[in-house]
Each structure stands twice: as C-alpha cells, then as structure tokens.
mmCIF file of C-alpha atoms in Angstrom:
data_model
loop_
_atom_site.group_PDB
_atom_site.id
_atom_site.type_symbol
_atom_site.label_atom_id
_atom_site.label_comp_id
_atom_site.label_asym_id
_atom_site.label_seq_id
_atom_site.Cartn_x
_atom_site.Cartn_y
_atom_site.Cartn_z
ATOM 1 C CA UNK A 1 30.971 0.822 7.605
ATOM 2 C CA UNK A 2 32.388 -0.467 11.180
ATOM 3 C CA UNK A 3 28.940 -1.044 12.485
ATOM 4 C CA UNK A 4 29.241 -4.961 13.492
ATOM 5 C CA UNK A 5 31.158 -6.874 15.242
ATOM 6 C CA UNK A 6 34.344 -8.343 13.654
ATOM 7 C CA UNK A 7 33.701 -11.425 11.550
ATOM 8 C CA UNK A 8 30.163 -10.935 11.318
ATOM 9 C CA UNK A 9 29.928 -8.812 7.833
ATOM 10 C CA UNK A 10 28.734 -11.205 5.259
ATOM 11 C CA UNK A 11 27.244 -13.819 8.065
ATOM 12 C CA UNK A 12 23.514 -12.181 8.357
ATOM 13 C CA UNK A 13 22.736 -15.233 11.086
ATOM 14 C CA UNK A 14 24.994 -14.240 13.324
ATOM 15 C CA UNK A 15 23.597 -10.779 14.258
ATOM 16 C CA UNK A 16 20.831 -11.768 15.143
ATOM 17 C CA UNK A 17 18.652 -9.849 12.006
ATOM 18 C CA UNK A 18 14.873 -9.582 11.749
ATOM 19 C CA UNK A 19 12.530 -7.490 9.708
ATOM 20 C CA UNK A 20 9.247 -6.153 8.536
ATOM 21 C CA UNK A 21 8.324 -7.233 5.457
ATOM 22 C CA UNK A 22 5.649 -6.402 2.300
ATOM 23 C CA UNK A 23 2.670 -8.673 2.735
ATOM 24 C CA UNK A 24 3.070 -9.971 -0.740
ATOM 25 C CA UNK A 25 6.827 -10.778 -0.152
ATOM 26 C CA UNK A 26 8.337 -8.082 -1.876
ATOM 27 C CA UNK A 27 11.327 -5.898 -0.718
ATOM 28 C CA UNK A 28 10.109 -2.740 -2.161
ATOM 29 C CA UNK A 29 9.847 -0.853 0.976
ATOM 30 C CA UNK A 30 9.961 3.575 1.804
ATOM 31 C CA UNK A 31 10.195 2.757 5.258
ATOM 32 C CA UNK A 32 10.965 -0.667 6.834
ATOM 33 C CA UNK A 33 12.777 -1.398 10.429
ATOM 34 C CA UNK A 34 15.820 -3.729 10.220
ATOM 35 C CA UNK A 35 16.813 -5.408 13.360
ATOM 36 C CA UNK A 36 20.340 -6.203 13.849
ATOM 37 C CA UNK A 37 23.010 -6.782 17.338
ATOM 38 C CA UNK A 38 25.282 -4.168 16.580
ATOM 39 C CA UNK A 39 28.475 -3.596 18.799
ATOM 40 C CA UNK A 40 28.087 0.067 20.260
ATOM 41 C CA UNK A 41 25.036 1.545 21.799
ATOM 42 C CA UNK A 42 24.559 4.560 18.538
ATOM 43 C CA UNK A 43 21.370 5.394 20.600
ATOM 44 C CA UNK A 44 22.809 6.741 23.247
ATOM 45 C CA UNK A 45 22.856 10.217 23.937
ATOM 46 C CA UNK A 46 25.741 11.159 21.582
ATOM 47 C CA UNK A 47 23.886 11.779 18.642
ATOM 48 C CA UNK A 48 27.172 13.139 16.782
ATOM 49 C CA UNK A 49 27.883 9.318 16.866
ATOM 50 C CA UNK A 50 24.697 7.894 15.800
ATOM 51 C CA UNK A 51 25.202 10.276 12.662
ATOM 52 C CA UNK A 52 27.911 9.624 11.893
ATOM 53 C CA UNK A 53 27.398 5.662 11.969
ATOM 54 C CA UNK A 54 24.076 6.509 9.361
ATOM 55 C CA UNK A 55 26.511 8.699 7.123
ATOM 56 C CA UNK A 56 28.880 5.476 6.963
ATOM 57 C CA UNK A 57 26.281 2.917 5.977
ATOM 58 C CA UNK A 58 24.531 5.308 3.579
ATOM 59 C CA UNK A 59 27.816 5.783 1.961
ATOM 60 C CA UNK A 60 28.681 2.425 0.908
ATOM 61 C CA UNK A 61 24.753 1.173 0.451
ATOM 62 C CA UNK A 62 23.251 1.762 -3.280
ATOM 63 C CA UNK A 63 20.877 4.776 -3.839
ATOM 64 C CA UNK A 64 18.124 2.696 -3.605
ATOM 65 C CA UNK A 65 18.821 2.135 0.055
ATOM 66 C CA UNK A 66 19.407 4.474 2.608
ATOM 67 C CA UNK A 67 19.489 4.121 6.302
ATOM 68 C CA UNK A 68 17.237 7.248 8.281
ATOM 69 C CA UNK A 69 17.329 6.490 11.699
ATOM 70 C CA UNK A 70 19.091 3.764 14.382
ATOM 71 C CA UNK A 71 17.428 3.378 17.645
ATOM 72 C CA UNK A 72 18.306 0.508 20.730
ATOM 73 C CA UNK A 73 15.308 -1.232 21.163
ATOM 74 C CA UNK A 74 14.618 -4.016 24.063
ATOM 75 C CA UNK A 75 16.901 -7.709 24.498
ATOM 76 C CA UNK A 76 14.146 -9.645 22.664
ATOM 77 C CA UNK A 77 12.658 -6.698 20.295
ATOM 78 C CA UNK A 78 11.476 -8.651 17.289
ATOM 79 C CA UNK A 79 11.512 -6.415 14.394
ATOM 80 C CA UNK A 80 8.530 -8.085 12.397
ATOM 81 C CA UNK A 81 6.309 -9.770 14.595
ATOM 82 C CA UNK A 82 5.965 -6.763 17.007
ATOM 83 C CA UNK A 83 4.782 -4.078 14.499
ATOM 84 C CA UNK A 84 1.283 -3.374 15.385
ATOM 85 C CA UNK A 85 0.429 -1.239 12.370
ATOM 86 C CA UNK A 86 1.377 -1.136 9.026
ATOM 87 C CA UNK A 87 1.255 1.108 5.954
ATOM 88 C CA UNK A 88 1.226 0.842 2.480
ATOM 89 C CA UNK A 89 0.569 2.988 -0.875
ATOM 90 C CA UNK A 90 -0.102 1.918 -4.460
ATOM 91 C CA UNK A 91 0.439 4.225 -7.397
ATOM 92 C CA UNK A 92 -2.145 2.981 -9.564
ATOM 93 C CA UNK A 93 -1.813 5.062 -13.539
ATOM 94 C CA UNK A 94 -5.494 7.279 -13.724
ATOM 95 C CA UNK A 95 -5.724 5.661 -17.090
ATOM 96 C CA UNK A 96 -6.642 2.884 -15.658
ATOM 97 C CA UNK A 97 -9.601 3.805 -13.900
ATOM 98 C CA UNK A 98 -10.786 5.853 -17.091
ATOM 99 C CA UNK A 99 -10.469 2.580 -19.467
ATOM 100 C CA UNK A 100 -13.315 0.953 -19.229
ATOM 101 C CA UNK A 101 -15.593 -1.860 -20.952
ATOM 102 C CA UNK A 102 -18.925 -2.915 -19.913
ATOM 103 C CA UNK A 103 -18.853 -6.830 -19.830
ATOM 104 C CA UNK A 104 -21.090 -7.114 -16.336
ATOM 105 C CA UNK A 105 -24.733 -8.422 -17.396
ATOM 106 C CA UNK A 106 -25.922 -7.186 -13.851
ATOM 107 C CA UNK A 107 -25.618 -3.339 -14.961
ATOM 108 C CA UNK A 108 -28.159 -1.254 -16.768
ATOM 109 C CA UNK A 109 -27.872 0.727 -19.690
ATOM 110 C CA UNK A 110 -31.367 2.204 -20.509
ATOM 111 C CA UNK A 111 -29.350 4.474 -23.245
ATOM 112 C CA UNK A 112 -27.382 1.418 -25.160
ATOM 113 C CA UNK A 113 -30.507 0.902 -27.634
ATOM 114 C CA UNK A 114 -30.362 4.680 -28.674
ATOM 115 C CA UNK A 115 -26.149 4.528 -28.776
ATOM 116 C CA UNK A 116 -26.171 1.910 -31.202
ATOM 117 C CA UNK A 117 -28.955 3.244 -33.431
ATOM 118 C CA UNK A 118 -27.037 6.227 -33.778
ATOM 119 C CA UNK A 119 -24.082 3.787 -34.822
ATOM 120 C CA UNK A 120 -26.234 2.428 -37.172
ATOM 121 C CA UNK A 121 -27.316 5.348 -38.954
ATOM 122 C CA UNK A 122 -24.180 7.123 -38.610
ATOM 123 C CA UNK A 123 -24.527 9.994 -36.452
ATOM 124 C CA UNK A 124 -22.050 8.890 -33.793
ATOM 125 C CA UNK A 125 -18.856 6.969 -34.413
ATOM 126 C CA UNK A 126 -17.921 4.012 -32.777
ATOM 127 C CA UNK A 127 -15.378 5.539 -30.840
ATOM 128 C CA UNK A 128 -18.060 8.061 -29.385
ATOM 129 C CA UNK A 129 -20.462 5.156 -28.979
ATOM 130 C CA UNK A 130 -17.857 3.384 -26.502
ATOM 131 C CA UNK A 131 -17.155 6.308 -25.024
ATOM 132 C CA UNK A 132 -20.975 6.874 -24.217
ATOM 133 C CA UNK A 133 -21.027 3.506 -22.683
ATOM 134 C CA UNK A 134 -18.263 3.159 -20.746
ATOM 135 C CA UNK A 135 -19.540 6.587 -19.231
ATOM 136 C CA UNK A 136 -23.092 5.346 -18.423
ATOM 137 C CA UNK A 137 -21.746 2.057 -17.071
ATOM 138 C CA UNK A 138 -19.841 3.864 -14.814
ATOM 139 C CA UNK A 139 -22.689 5.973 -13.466
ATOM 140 C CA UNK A 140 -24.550 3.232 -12.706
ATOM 141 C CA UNK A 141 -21.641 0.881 -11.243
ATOM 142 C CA UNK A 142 -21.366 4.013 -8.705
ATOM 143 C CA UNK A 143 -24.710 4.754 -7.473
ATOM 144 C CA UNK A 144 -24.946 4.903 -4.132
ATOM 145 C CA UNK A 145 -21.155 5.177 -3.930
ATOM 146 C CA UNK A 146 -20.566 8.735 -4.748
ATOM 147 C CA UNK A 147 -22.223 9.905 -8.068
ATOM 148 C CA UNK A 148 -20.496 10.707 -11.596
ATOM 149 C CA UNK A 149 -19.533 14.391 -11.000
ATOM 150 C CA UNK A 150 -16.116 12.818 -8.959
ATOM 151 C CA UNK A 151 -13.049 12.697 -10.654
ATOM 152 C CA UNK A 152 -12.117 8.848 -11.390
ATOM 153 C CA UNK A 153 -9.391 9.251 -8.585
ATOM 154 C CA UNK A 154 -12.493 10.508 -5.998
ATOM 155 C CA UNK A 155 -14.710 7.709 -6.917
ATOM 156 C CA UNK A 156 -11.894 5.121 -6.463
ATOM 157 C CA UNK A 157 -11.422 6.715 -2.570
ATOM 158 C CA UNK A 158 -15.697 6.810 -1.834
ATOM 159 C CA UNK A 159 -15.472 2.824 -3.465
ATOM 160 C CA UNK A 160 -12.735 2.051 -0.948
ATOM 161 C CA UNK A 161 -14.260 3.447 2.183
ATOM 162 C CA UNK A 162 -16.006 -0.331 1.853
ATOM 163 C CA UNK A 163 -13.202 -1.841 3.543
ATOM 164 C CA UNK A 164 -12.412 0.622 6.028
ATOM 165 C CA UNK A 165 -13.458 -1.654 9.309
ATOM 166 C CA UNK A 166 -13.562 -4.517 10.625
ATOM 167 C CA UNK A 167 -14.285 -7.261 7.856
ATOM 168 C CA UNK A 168 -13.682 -10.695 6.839
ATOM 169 C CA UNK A 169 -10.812 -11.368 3.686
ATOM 170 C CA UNK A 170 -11.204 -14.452 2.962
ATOM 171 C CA UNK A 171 -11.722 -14.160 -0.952
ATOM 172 C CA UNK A 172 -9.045 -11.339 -0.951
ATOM 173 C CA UNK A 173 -6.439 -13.760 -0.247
ATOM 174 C CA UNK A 174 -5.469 -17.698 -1.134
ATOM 175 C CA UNK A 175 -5.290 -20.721 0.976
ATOM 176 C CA UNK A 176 -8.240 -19.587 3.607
ATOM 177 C CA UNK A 177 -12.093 -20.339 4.075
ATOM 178 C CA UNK A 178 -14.415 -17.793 5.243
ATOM 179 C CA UNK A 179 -14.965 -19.136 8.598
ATOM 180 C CA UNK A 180 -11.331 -18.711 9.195
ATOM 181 C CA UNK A 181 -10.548 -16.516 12.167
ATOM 182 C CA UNK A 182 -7.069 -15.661 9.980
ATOM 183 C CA UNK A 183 -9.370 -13.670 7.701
ATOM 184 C CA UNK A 184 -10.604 -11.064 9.901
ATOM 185 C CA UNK A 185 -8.725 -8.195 9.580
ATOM 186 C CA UNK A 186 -8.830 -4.493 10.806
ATOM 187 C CA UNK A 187 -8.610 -1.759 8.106
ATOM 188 C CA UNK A 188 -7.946 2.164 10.044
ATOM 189 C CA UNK A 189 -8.025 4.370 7.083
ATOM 190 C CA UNK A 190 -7.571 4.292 3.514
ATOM 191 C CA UNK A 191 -7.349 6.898 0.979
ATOM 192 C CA UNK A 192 -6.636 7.963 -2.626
ATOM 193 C CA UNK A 193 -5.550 11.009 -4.327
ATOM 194 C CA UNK A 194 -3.898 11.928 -8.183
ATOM 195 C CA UNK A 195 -0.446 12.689 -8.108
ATOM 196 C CA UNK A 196 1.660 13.185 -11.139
ATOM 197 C CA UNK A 197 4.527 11.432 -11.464
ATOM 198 C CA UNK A 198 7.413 12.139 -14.237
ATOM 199 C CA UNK A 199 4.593 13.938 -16.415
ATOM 200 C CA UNK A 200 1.993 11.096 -15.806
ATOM 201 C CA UNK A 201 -1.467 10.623 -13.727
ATOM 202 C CA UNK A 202 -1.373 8.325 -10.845
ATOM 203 C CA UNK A 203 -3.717 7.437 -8.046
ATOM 204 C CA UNK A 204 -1.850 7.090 -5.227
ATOM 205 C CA UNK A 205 -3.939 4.849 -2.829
ATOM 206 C CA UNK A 206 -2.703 4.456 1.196
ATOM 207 C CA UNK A 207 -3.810 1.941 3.531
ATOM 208 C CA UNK A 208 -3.759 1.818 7.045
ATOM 209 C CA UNK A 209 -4.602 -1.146 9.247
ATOM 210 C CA UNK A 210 -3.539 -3.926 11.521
ATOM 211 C CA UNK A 211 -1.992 -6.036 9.055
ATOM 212 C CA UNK A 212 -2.873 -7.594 5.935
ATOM 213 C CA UNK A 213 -2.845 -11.309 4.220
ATOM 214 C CA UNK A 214 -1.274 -12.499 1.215
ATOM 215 C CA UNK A 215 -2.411 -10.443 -2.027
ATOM 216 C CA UNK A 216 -5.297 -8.342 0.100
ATOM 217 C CA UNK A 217 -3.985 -5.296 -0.900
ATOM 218 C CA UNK A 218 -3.928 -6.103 -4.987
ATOM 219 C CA UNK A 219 -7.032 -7.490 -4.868
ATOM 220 C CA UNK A 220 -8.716 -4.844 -3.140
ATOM 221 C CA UNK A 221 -8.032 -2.348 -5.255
ATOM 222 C CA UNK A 222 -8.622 -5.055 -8.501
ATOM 223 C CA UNK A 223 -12.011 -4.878 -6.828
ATOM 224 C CA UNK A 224 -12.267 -1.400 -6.530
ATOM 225 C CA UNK A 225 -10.955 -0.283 -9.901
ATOM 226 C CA UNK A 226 -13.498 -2.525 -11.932
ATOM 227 C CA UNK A 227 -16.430 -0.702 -9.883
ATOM 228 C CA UNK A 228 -14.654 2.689 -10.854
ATOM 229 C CA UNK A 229 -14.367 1.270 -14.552
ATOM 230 C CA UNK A 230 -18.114 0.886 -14.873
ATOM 231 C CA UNK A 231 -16.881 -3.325 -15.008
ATOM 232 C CA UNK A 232 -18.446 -4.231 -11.949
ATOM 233 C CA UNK A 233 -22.122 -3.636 -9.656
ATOM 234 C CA UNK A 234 -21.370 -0.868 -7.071
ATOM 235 C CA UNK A 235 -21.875 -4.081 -4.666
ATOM 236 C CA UNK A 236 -18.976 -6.179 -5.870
ATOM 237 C CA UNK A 237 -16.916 -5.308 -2.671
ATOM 238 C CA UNK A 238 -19.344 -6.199 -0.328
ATOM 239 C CA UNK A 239 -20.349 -9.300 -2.252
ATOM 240 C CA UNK A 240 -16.976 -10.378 -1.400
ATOM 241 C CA UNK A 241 -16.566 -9.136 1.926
ATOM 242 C CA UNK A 242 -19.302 -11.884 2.904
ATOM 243 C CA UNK A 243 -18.894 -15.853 3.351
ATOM 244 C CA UNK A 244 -19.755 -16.825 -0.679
ATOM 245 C CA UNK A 245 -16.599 -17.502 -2.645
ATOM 246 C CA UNK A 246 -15.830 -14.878 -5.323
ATOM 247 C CA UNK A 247 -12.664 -14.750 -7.717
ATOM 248 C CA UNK A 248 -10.836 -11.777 -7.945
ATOM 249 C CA UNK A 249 -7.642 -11.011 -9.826
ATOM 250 C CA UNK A 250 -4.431 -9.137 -8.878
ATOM 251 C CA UNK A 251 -3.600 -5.719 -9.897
ATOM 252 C CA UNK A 252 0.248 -5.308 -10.809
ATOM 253 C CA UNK A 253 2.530 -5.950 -7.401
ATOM 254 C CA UNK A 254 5.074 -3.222 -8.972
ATOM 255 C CA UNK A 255 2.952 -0.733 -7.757
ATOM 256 C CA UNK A 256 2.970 -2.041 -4.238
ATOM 257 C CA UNK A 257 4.856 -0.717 -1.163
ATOM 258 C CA UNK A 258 5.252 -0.461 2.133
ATOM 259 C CA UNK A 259 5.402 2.849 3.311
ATOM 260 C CA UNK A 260 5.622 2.745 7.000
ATOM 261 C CA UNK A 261 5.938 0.570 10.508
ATOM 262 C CA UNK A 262 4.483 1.011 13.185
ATOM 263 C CA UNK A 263 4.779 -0.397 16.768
ATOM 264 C CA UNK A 264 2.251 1.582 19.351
ATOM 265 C CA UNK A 265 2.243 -1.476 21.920
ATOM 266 C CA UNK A 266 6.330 -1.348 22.149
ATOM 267 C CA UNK A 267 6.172 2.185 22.540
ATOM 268 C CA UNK A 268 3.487 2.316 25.464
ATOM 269 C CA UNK A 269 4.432 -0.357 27.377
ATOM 270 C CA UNK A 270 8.609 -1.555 26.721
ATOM 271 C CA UNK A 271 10.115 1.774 26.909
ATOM 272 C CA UNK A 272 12.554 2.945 29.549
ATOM 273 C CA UNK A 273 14.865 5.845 29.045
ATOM 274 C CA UNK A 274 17.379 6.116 29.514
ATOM 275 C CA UNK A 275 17.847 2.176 28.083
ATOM 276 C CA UNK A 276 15.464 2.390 25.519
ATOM 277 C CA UNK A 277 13.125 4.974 23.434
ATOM 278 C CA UNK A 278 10.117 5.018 21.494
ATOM 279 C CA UNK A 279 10.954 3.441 17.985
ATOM 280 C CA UNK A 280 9.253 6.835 15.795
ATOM 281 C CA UNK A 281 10.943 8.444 13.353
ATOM 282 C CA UNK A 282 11.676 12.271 14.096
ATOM 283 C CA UNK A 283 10.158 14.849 11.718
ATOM 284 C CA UNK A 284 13.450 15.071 10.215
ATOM 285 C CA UNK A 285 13.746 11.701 9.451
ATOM 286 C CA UNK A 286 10.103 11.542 7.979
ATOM 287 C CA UNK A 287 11.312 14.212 5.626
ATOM 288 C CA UNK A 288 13.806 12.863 4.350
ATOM 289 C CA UNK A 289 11.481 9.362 3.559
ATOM 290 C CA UNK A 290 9.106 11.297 2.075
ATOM 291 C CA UNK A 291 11.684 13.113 -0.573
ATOM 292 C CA UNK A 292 12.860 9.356 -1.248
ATOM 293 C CA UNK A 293 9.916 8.362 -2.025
ATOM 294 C CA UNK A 294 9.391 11.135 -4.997
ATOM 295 C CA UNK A 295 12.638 10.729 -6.348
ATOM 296 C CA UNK A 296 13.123 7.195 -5.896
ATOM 297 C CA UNK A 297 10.368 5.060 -5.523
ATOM 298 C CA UNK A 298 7.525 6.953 -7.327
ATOM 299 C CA UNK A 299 9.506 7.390 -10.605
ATOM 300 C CA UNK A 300 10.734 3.386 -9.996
ATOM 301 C CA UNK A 301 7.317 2.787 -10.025
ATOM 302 C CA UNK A 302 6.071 4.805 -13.105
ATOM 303 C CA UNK A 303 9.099 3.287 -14.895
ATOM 304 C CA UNK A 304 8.016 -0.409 -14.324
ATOM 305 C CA UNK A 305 4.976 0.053 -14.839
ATOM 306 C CA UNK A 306 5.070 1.984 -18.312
ATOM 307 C CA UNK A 307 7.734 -1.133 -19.144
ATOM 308 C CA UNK A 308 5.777 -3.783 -18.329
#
C-alpha cells in the first residue's frame, strides 16, 4: 500500500513495530494500536492524505482486518507498554447461565425432599424435578447478590460487581502466590447485558480496568457463571479474591476480545500539537469499530462457539 519505507515490507524488525495485545495471547482484537516507523508524517494536517493511506491498507488487508485511524505519536511511543487502560468483552451464550446442576454440598435445598417424593410417586417428571432444582439452587447461590426475579444475564452483572475494585488475583491467574504484589489489580467497571447474535442469546460481558494477568478474565467469569448456575455459594468470588488457594477453570478463550486501548497518561502529559495529538479515536472512527464488531467479530464468535 506504499506506506513503508522501501525494502522494509516483509521485514516487521525493521520498522520498528510494537503492539497491544489480548492478555491471554490471542490476536482477536475490535480495537488494538499497532506501532510502526512509517515514511511520511499521514498525521499531519492533510487529512485527504491520511485517508487515503487507510483506504490503501484496507484495500489489500483481509476483511477481518481493517485499519480506522493513523496518528504520529512521540520518538519513543511504545505501543503496548504505555496503554494505561484496557478493554475487553466476552459473548458468553445465555444458555449457559440457564444450564445448571447442583453438585455444591454447601447450598441448601429445603424443597429437594418434597421434589423427589413427587418423583417417586409420579406426579412430577424427572425433567420437571431438575428443573425445580436447578431453580432453587440458583435462588439460594444468589442471595444477597440480587434475588431470583433478574433475568440470568442481570444476575451474572450484580455477581460481577464483586470484582469491580481494587483486589488481589492471585487464584485467577497461574504462576503467582497471593502475597505477590503482581496480583493486585484495578478493575473500573464491568458490565453485562443479552444481545442476540445471528438468532441466538448472548451475554455480552465488558471489562474495564488497569490491566489484567494471564487467564483473569476467563476465570472470572468461570467464577461468576457457576454462582449464576446455582453451582456455586453466592461467596465463591470473594472466597477467591482472598489469600487461600482456590481452583478455578477457564471459560472458552473464543469468546474473548479486546475491545479497546487506552492511553490517558500519553494523552495528558506527551502531547504537543502541532507534533503530536492525543491518540483517541474520533466518533467516526468509533463507529465504524463498533459496526465491525456486529458483523465481524460477534457472528465469528457465535460461529466458534456453536462449532466447538
């Protein structure tokens, strides 16, 4: 697309390339900032140019990639380790949330002697009986936490207010102990919501923070889902949120991705125009990420997951 310098296409090293990346080292990104030396200035104030430079990249880069904005950033800009905030969504099927099995000895179920009576004599199936169970579990996983008159999807975003803070990760990751400073980490916000996606339920769950370790993300919502399921105590997150070790599993990473960058301390404090701007995407730009993501990444997503 003419946009290095000759002889450098197909030598990556040698223009000097950095970038954020997923915290569980996967590419699938809706937003992620690529850092490369580039010949021309296409931030300058000729935004015809700049354009025109995106138009040529996008044209000969695969669907599944396209290029929204270029912006000159400062000599030793460092495209990973100077984002500040990060993030991410999961599309997580509502099926999920809806399927579950009591299995957790710590849970009450003062109607499970009266359920399986009826079994016994008849008068409810065993389809209705598991049914009846999985909905009282669930009541009880969640008291405290938000009641049973929530949609699944609502219950999973009152369960994941837990982590919103200032708390220590170390069983939501590998490799670290819980006196580890490494572990600390700074959640801003996180949410979830149902979306429907090619004629299917999803939760779509975003997180906000600092930045995250190694598998935090899949486990917190592994976490979060079982106490949604009726699986888990309504305490399970906090149990792990303190120093005892607890084992948690992974949810899918195909549901994974990172969403947005963001770099507040560049902005505030290495920005001079008319040499360099604020690295932000315009409202524009944002658009056109956000219409990627529902016809790229979403249905990606669905796809994978309804394969695997």
């Amino acid at each position: 697309a003419r946009g290095a310098f000759p002889g450098n296409p197909g030598a990556i090293g040698t223009v000097n390339s950095t970038m954020t990346i997923r915290g569980d080292g996967d590419d699938q990104s809706a937003e992620k900032a690529q850092q490369l030396a580039l010949p021309a200035d296409p931030a300058a104030a000729d935004e015809r140019k700049r354009s025109e430079l995106i138009s040529r990249l996008n044209a000969v880069l695969p669907a599944t990639i396209r290029v929204f904005h270029i912006q000159k950033t400062s000599k030793n800009f460092d495209a990973r380790l100077q984002c500040d905030r990060r993030r991410y969504e999961y599309l997580l099927p509502v099926f999920v949330l809806e399927d579950g099995v009591v299995r957790k000895p710590d849970i009450s179920l003062p109607g499970l002697p009266d359920t399986l009576a009826k079994v016994a004599e008849g008068s409810l199936s065993v389809d209705e009986a598991a049914e009846a169970i999985r909905t009282e579990a669930r009541e009880e996983a969640l008291q405290g936490v938000g009641g049973s008159t929530m949609t699944p999807v609502e219950m999973l975003h009152e369960v994941m207010q837990q982590y919103v803070g200032t708390h220590n990760f170390h069983n939501f990751t590998a490799g670290l102990q819980s006196n580890s400073a490494q572990a600390v980490r700074f959640m801003i916000e996180i949410s979830a919501e149902e979306i429907v996606v090619g004629g299917e339920k999803f939760a779509r769950i975003r997180l906000y923070g600092q930045s995250f370790l190694l598998h935090q993300i899949r486990k917190m919502i592994y976490a979060a889902t079982e106490i949604v399921r009726g699986t888990a105590p309504s305490s399970a997150i906090a149990d792990c949120l303190r120093g005892g070790k607890q084992y948690l599993h992974l949810v899918p990473g195909e549901g994974l991705f990172l969403d947005q960058v963001e770099y507040d301390a560049y902005n505030s404090h290495k920005v001079a125009a008319p040499h360099t701007y604020p690295l932000e995407l315009s409202a524009e730009a944002q658009e056109q990420v956000e219409a990627f993501k529902a016809a790229v990444i979403y249905p990606t997503i669905a796809s994978s997951l309804e394969s695997g």
